[in-house]
Amino acid sequence: MDLEEMNHAVSQTKANGFTATATAIGGRNGHSETSDGVVKADLSVPKEMGGPGKPGTATPEHLFAAGYAACFGGSLDFVAKQRKRDASKAKITCAVTIGPRKGGGFGLKVKMRVEDKSLAQAELVELAREAHENVCPYSHAIRGNVDVEFEVIGG
């Protein structure tokens, strides 16, 4: 892709957003793949939930945790850059737990660990709060539906 094509792609993304498409066959014990083939995952319900827990397979929670961690890291750095700071090396660890919920069925809980010792503790807490409340699309999508607990470790 040359520079002109890249600039066009960026302007189209800003104007129209970006859509990722994936198809799953077989549910939680099947296979999921993005339309462009970038992500391919064989899935199985973990033994802890009564499933086969096949080695080398993922759960939807694995995929959600990886996506949320990456998205939150990008959102954190976006907020930091607006304040002329750098959080591009922040280590984001997202733990997603699935389990029964009070109203029946299953629900998710998230524990998000944000670590960047190059930023002062109070500053990193504020950047993480801003990223969570105002920028990260995953945070917006789950607000009011999924409990998110933060652990923030700055320098």
Coordinates of N, CA and C in Angstrom, one line a residue:
M1 N 0.9 -1.2 0.0 CA 0.0 0.0 0.0 C 0.9 1.2 0.0
D2 N 0.7 2.1 -1.0 CA 1.5 3.3 -1.0 C 0.9 4.4 -0.1
L3 N 1.6 5.5 0.1 CA 1.2 6.6 1.0 C -0.2 7.1 0.7
E4 N -0.5 7.3 -0.6 CA -1.8 7.8 -1.0 C -2.9 6.9 -0.6
E5 N -2.7 5.6 -0.9 CA -3.7 4.6 -0.5 C -3.9 4.5 1.0
M6 N -2.8 4.6 1.7 CA -2.8 4.6 3.2 C -3.6 5.8 3.7
N7 N -3.4 7.0 3.2 CA -4.1 8.1 3.6 C -5.6 8.0 3.3
H8 N -5.9 7.4 2.1 CA -7.3 7.2 1.8 C -8.0 6.2 2.8
A9 N -7.3 5.2 3.1 CA -7.8 4.2 4.0 C -8.0 4.8 5.4
V10 N -7.1 5.6 5.9 CA -7.3 6.3 7.2 C -8.5 7.2 7.1
S11 N -8.6 8.0 6.1 CA -9.7 8.9 6.0 C -11.1 8.2 5.9
Q12 N -11.1 7.1 5.2 CA -12.3 6.3 5.1 C -12.7 5.7 6.5
T13 N -11.7 5.2 7.2 CA -11.9 4.6 8.5 C -12.5 5.7 9.4
K14 N -11.9 6.9 9.4 CA -12.4 8.0 10.3 C -13.8 8.4 9.9
A15 N -14.1 8.3 8.6 CA -15.5 8.8 8.2 C -16.5 7.7 8.5
N16 N -16.2 6.4 8.2 CA -17.1 5.4 8.2 C -17.0 4.3 9.3
G17 N -15.9 4.4 10.1 CA -15.6 3.4 11.1 C -14.9 2.2 10.4
F18 N -14.7 1.2 11.2 CA -14.1 0.0 10.7 C -15.0 -1.2 11.2
T19 N -15.2 -2.1 10.3 CA -16.0 -3.3 10.7 C -15.2 -4.6 10.5
A20 N -15.1 -5.3 11.6 CA -14.5 -6.6 11.6 C -15.6 -7.6 11.5
T21 N -15.5 -8.7 10.7 CA -16.6 -9.7 10.6 C -16.0 -11.0 10.9
A22 N -16.7 -11.8 11.7 CA -16.3 -13.1 12.0 C -17.5 -14.1 12.0
T23 N -17.2 -15.3 11.7 CA -18.2 -16.4 11.6 C -17.8 -17.5 12.5
A24 N -18.8 -18.0 13.3 CA -18.5 -19.1 14.2 C -19.5 -20.2 13.8
I25 N -18.9 -21.4 13.8 CA -19.7 -22.6 13.5 C -19.4 -23.6 14.7
G26 N -20.5 -24.1 15.3 CA -20.4 -25.1 16.4 C -20.4 -24.4 17.7
G27 N -20.7 -23.1 17.8 CA -20.8 -22.5 19.1 C -19.5 -22.5 19.9
R28 N -19.6 -22.7 21.2 CA -18.5 -22.7 22.1 C -17.6 -23.9 22.0
N29 N -18.0 -24.9 21.2 CA -17.2 -26.1 20.9 C -17.0 -26.2 19.4
G30 N -16.8 -25.1 18.8 CA -16.6 -25.1 17.3 C -15.4 -24.4 16.9
H31 N -15.6 -23.5 15.8 CA -14.5 -22.8 15.2 C -15.0 -21.4 14.9
S32 N -14.2 -20.4 15.1 CA -14.5 -19.0 14.7 C -13.4 -18.5 13.9
E33 N -13.7 -17.7 12.9 CA -12.7 -17.1 12.0 C -13.2 -15.8 11.4
T34 N -12.3 -14.8 11.3 CA -12.6 -13.6 10.7 C -12.7 -13.7 9.2
S35 N -13.4 -12.9 8.6 CA -13.6 -13.0 7.1 C -12.3 -12.8 6.3
D36 N -11.4 -12.0 6.9 CA -10.1 -11.8 6.2 C -9.0 -12.9 6.6
G37 N -9.4 -13.8 7.5 CA -8.5 -14.9 7.9 C -7.5 -14.5 8.9
V38 N -7.5 -13.3 9.4 CA -6.5 -12.8 10.4 C -6.6 -13.6 11.7
V39 N -7.8 -13.8 12.1 CA -8.0 -14.6 13.4 C -8.7 -15.8 13.1
K40 N -8.1 -16.9 13.6 CA -8.8 -18.3 13.4 C -8.6 -19.0 14.8
A41 N -9.7 -19.4 15.3 CA -9.7 -20.1 16.6 C -10.6 -21.3 16.7
D42 N -10.0 -22.4 17.1 CA -10.8 -23.6 17.5 C -11.2 -23.3 18.9
L43 N -12.5 -23.6 19.2 CA -13.0 -23.3 20.5 C -13.5 -24.5 21.3
S44 N -13.4 -24.5 22.6 CA -14.0 -25.5 23.4 C -14.3 -25.0 24.8
V45 N -15.4 -25.5 25.4 CA -15.8 -25.1 26.7 C -14.8 -25.6 27.7
P46 N -14.3 -24.8 28.6 CA -13.3 -25.3 29.6 C -13.8 -26.4 30.5
K47 N -12.9 -27.3 31.0 CA -13.4 -28.4 31.9 C -14.0 -27.8 33.1
E48 N -13.6 -26.6 33.6 CA -14.2 -26.0 34.8 C -15.7 -25.7 34.6
M49 N -16.1 -25.7 33.3 CA -17.5 -25.4 33.0 C -18.2 -26.6 32.5
G50 N -17.6 -27.8 32.7 CA -18.2 -29.0 32.2 C -18.0 -29.4 30.8
G51 N -17.1 -28.7 30.1 CA -16.8 -29.0 28.7 C -15.6 -29.9 28.5
P52 N -15.2 -30.1 27.3 CA -14.1 -31.0 27.0 C -12.7 -30.4 27.2
G53 N -12.7 -29.0 27.2 CA -11.4 -28.4 27.5 C -10.2 -28.9 26.6
K54 N -10.5 -29.0 25.4 CA -9.5 -29.5 24.5 C -8.2 -28.7 24.5
P55 N -7.0 -29.3 24.6 CA -5.8 -28.5 24.5 C -5.6 -27.8 23.2
G56 N -5.1 -26.6 23.3 CA -4.8 -25.8 22.1 C -6.0 -25.1 21.6
T57 N -7.1 -25.1 22.3 CA -8.3 -24.4 21.9 C -8.5 -23.1 22.8
A58 N -9.3 -22.2 22.3 CA -9.6 -21.0 23.0 C -11.1 -21.0 23.5
T59 N -11.4 -20.1 24.3 CA -12.8 -19.8 24.7 C -13.1 -18.4 24.2
P60 N -14.4 -18.1 24.0 CA -14.7 -16.7 23.7 C -14.2 -15.7 24.7
E61 N -14.0 -16.1 25.9 CA -13.5 -15.2 27.0 C -12.0 -14.9 26.7
H62 N -11.2 -15.9 26.1 CA -9.9 -15.6 25.7 C -9.8 -14.5 24.7
L63 N -10.7 -14.6 23.7 CA -10.7 -13.7 22.6 C -11.2 -12.3 23.1
F64 N -12.2 -12.3 24.0 CA -12.6 -11.0 24.6 C -11.5 -10.3 25.4
A65 N -10.8 -11.1 26.2 CA -9.7 -10.6 27.1 C -8.6 -10.0 26.2
A66 N -8.2 -10.7 25.2 CA -7.2 -10.2 24.3 C -7.6 -8.9 23.6
G67 N -8.8 -8.9 23.1 CA -9.3 -7.7 22.4 C -9.4 -6.5 23.3
Y68 N -10.0 -6.7 24.5 CA -10.2 -5.6 25.4 C -8.9 -5.1 25.9
A69 N -7.9 -6.0 26.2 CA -6.6 -5.5 26.7 C -5.9 -4.6 25.6
A70 N -6.0 -5.1 24.4 CA -5.4 -4.3 23.3 C -6.1 -3.0 23.1
C71 N -7.4 -3.0 23.1 CA -8.2 -1.8 22.8 C -8.0 -0.8 24.0
F72 N -7.9 -1.3 25.2 CA -7.7 -0.4 26.3 C -6.4 0.2 26.3
G73 N -5.3 -0.6 25.9 CA -4.0 -0.1 25.8 C -3.9 1.1 24.8
G74 N -4.6 0.9 23.7 CA -4.6 1.9 22.7 C -5.3 3.2 23.1
S75 N -6.4 3.0 23.9 CA -7.2 4.1 24.4 C -6.4 4.8 25.5
L76 N -5.7 4.1 26.3 CA -4.8 4.7 27.3 C -3.8 5.6 26.7
D77 N -3.1 5.1 25.7 CA -2.1 5.8 25.0 C -2.7 7.0 24.2
F78 N -3.8 6.9 23.7 CA -4.5 8.0 23.0 C -4.7 9.1 24.0
V79 N -5.3 8.8 25.2 CA -5.5 9.9 26.2 C -4.1 10.5 26.6
A80 N -3.1 9.6 26.8 CA -1.8 10.1 27.3 C -1.2 11.1 26.2
K81 N -1.3 10.7 25.0 CA -0.7 11.6 23.9 C -1.4 12.9 23.8
Q82 N -2.7 12.9 24.1 CA -3.4 14.2 24.1 C -2.9 15.1 25.2
R83 N -2.3 14.5 26.3 CA -1.7 15.3 27.4 C -0.2 15.3 27.2
K84 N 0.3 15.1 26.0 CA 1.7 15.1 25.8 C 2.5 14.2 26.6
R85 N 2.0 13.0 26.9 CA 2.6 11.9 27.7 C 2.6 10.7 26.8
D86 N 3.4 9.7 27.2 CA 3.5 8.4 26.4 C 3.1 7.2 27.3
A87 N 2.1 6.5 26.9 CA 1.7 5.3 27.6 C 1.8 4.1 26.6
S88 N 2.5 4.3 25.6 CA 2.6 3.2 24.5 C 3.2 1.9 25.0
K89 N 4.0 2.0 26.1 CA 4.6 0.8 26.7 C 3.9 0.2 27.9
A90 N 2.7 0.8 28.2 CA 1.9 0.3 29.3 C 1.6 -1.2 29.1
K91 N 1.6 -2.0 30.1 CA 1.3 -3.4 30.1 C -0.1 -3.5 30.6
I92 N -1.0 -4.0 29.8 CA -2.4 -4.1 30.1 C -2.8 -5.6 30.2
T93 N -3.2 -6.1 31.3 CA -3.6 -7.5 31.5 C -5.1 -7.5 31.8
C94 N -5.9 -8.2 31.0 CA -7.3 -8.2 31.2 C -7.7 -9.7 31.5
A95 N -8.3 -9.9 32.6 CA -8.8 -11.2 33.0 C -10.3 -11.2 32.9
V96 N -10.8 -12.1 32.1 CA -12.3 -12.2 31.9 C -12.8 -13.5 32.6
T97 N -13.7 -13.4 33.5 CA -14.3 -14.5 34.2 C -15.7 -14.7 33.7
I98 N -16.1 -15.9 33.4 CA -17.5 -16.2 33.1 C -18.1 -17.1 34.2
G99 N -19.3 -16.8 34.6 CA -19.9 -17.6 35.6 C -21.4 -17.3 35.7
P100 N -22.1 -18.1 36.6 CA -23.6 -17.9 36.7 C -23.9 -16.4 37.2
R101 N -25.0 -15.9 36.8 CA -25.4 -14.6 37.3 C -26.7 -14.7 38.1
K102 N -27.0 -13.7 38.9 CA -28.2 -13.7 39.8 C -29.5 -13.9 39.0
G103 N -29.7 -13.3 37.8 CA -30.9 -13.4 37.1 C -31.0 -14.6 36.2
G104 N -30.1 -15.5 36.3 CA -30.1 -16.7 35.5 C -29.1 -16.6 34.3
G105 N -28.7 -17.7 33.8 CA -27.8 -17.6 32.7 C -26.4 -17.4 33.2
F106 N -25.6 -16.8 32.3 CA -24.2 -16.5 32.6 C -23.8 -15.1 32.4
G107 N -22.8 -14.6 33.2 CA -22.4 -13.2 33.0 C -20.9 -13.2 33.1
L108 N -20.3 -12.0 32.8 CA -18.9 -11.8 32.8 C -18.5 -10.8 33.9
K109 N -17.2 -11.0 34.3 CA -16.6 -10.0 35.2 C -15.2 -9.8 34.6
V110 N -14.7 -8.6 34.7 CA -13.4 -8.2 34.2 C -12.5 -7.6 35.3
K111 N -11.3 -8.1 35.3 CA -10.2 -7.4 36.1 C -9.2 -6.9 35.2
M112 N -9.0 -5.6 35.2 CA -8.0 -5.0 34.3 C -6.8 -4.4 35.1
R113 N -5.6 -4.9 34.8 CA -4.4 -4.4 35.4 C -3.7 -3.5 34.4
V114 N -3.4 -2.3 34.9 CA -2.7 -1.3 34.0 C -1.4 -1.0 34.7
E115 N -0.3 -1.3 34.0 CA 1.0 -1.1 34.6 C 1.9 -0.3 33.7
D116 N 2.4 0.9 34.2 CA 3.4 1.7 33.5 C 4.2 2.5 34.5
K117 N 5.4 2.0 34.9 CA 6.2 2.6 35.9 C 6.9 3.9 35.4
S118 N 6.7 4.2 34.1 CA 7.3 5.4 33.6 C 6.4 6.6 33.9
L119 N 5.2 6.3 34.4 CA 4.2 7.4 34.7 C 3.9 7.4 36.2
A120 N 3.8 8.5 36.8 CA 3.4 8.6 38.3 C 2.1 7.9 38.5
Q121 N 2.0 7.3 39.7 CA 0.8 6.6 40.1 C -0.5 7.4 39.9
A122 N -0.6 8.6 40.4 CA -1.8 9.4 40.3 C -2.1 9.8 38.9
E123 N -1.0 10.0 38.1 CA -1.2 10.4 36.7 C -1.8 9.2 35.9
L124 N -1.2 8.0 36.1 CA -1.7 6.8 35.5 C -3.1 6.4 35.8
V125 N -3.5 6.6 37.1 CA -4.9 6.4 37.5 C -5.8 7.3 36.8
E126 N -5.4 8.6 36.6 CA -6.3 9.5 35.9 C -6.4 9.2 34.4
L127 N -5.3 8.8 33.8 CA -5.3 8.4 32.4 C -6.2 7.1 32.2
A128 N -6.1 6.2 33.1 CA -6.9 4.9 33.0 C -8.4 5.3 33.2
R129 N -8.7 6.1 34.1 CA -10.1 6.5 34.3 C -10.6 7.2 33.1
E130 N -9.9 8.1 32.5 CA -10.3 8.8 31.3 C -10.5 7.8 30.1
A131 N -9.5 6.9 29.9 CA -9.6 5.9 28.9 C -10.9 5.1 29.0
H132 N -11.1 4.6 30.3 CA -12.3 3.7 30.5 C -13.6 4.5 30.4
E133 N -13.7 5.7 30.9 CA -15.0 6.4 30.9 C -15.3 7.1 29.6
N134 N -14.3 7.5 28.8 CA -14.6 8.3 27.7 C -14.0 7.8 26.3
V135 N -13.1 6.9 26.3 CA -12.5 6.5 25.0 C -12.7 5.1 24.6
C136 N -12.4 4.1 25.4 CA -12.3 2.7 25.0 C -13.7 2.2 24.5
P137 N -13.8 1.7 23.3 CA -15.1 1.1 22.8 C -15.6 -0.1 23.6
Y138 N -14.6 -0.9 24.0 CA -15.0 -2.1 24.8 C -15.7 -1.6 26.1
S139 N -15.0 -0.6 26.8 CA -15.6 -0.1 28.0 C -17.0 0.5 27.8
H140 N -17.2 1.2 26.7 CA -18.5 1.7 26.4 C -19.5 0.6 26.2
A141 N -19.1 -0.4 25.5 CA -20.0 -1.5 25.1 C -20.5 -2.3 26.3
I142 N -19.7 -2.4 27.3 CA -20.1 -3.3 28.5 C -20.5 -2.5 29.7
R143 N -20.4 -1.2 29.6 CA -20.8 -0.3 30.8 C -22.2 -0.7 31.2
G144 N -22.4 -0.9 32.5 CA -23.7 -1.2 33.1 C -24.1 -2.7 33.0
N145 N -23.3 -3.5 32.2 CA -23.6 -4.9 32.1 C -22.5 -5.8 32.6
V146 N -21.3 -5.3 32.7 CA -20.2 -6.1 33.2 C -19.4 -5.3 34.2
D147 N -19.2 -5.9 35.4 CA -18.3 -5.3 36.4 C -16.9 -5.3 35.9
V148 N -16.2 -4.1 36.0 CA -14.8 -4.0 35.6 C -14.1 -3.4 36.9
E149 N -13.1 -4.2 37.3 CA -12.3 -3.8 38.5 C -10.9 -3.5 38.0
F150 N -10.4 -2.4 38.4 CA -9.0 -1.9 38.0 C -8.0 -2.0 39.1
E151 N -6.8 -2.4 38.6 CA -5.6 -2.3 39.5 C -4.6 -1.5 38.6
V152 N -4.2 -0.4 39.1 CA -3.3 0.5 38.4 C -2.0 0.6 39.1
I153 N -0.9 0.4 38.4 CA 0.4 0.4 39.0 C 1.3 1.4 38.2
G154 N 1.6 2.5 38.8 CA 2.5 3.5 38.2 C 3.8 3.5 38.9
G155 N 4.6 4.5 38.5 CA 5.9 4.6 39.2 C 6.0 5.5 40.4

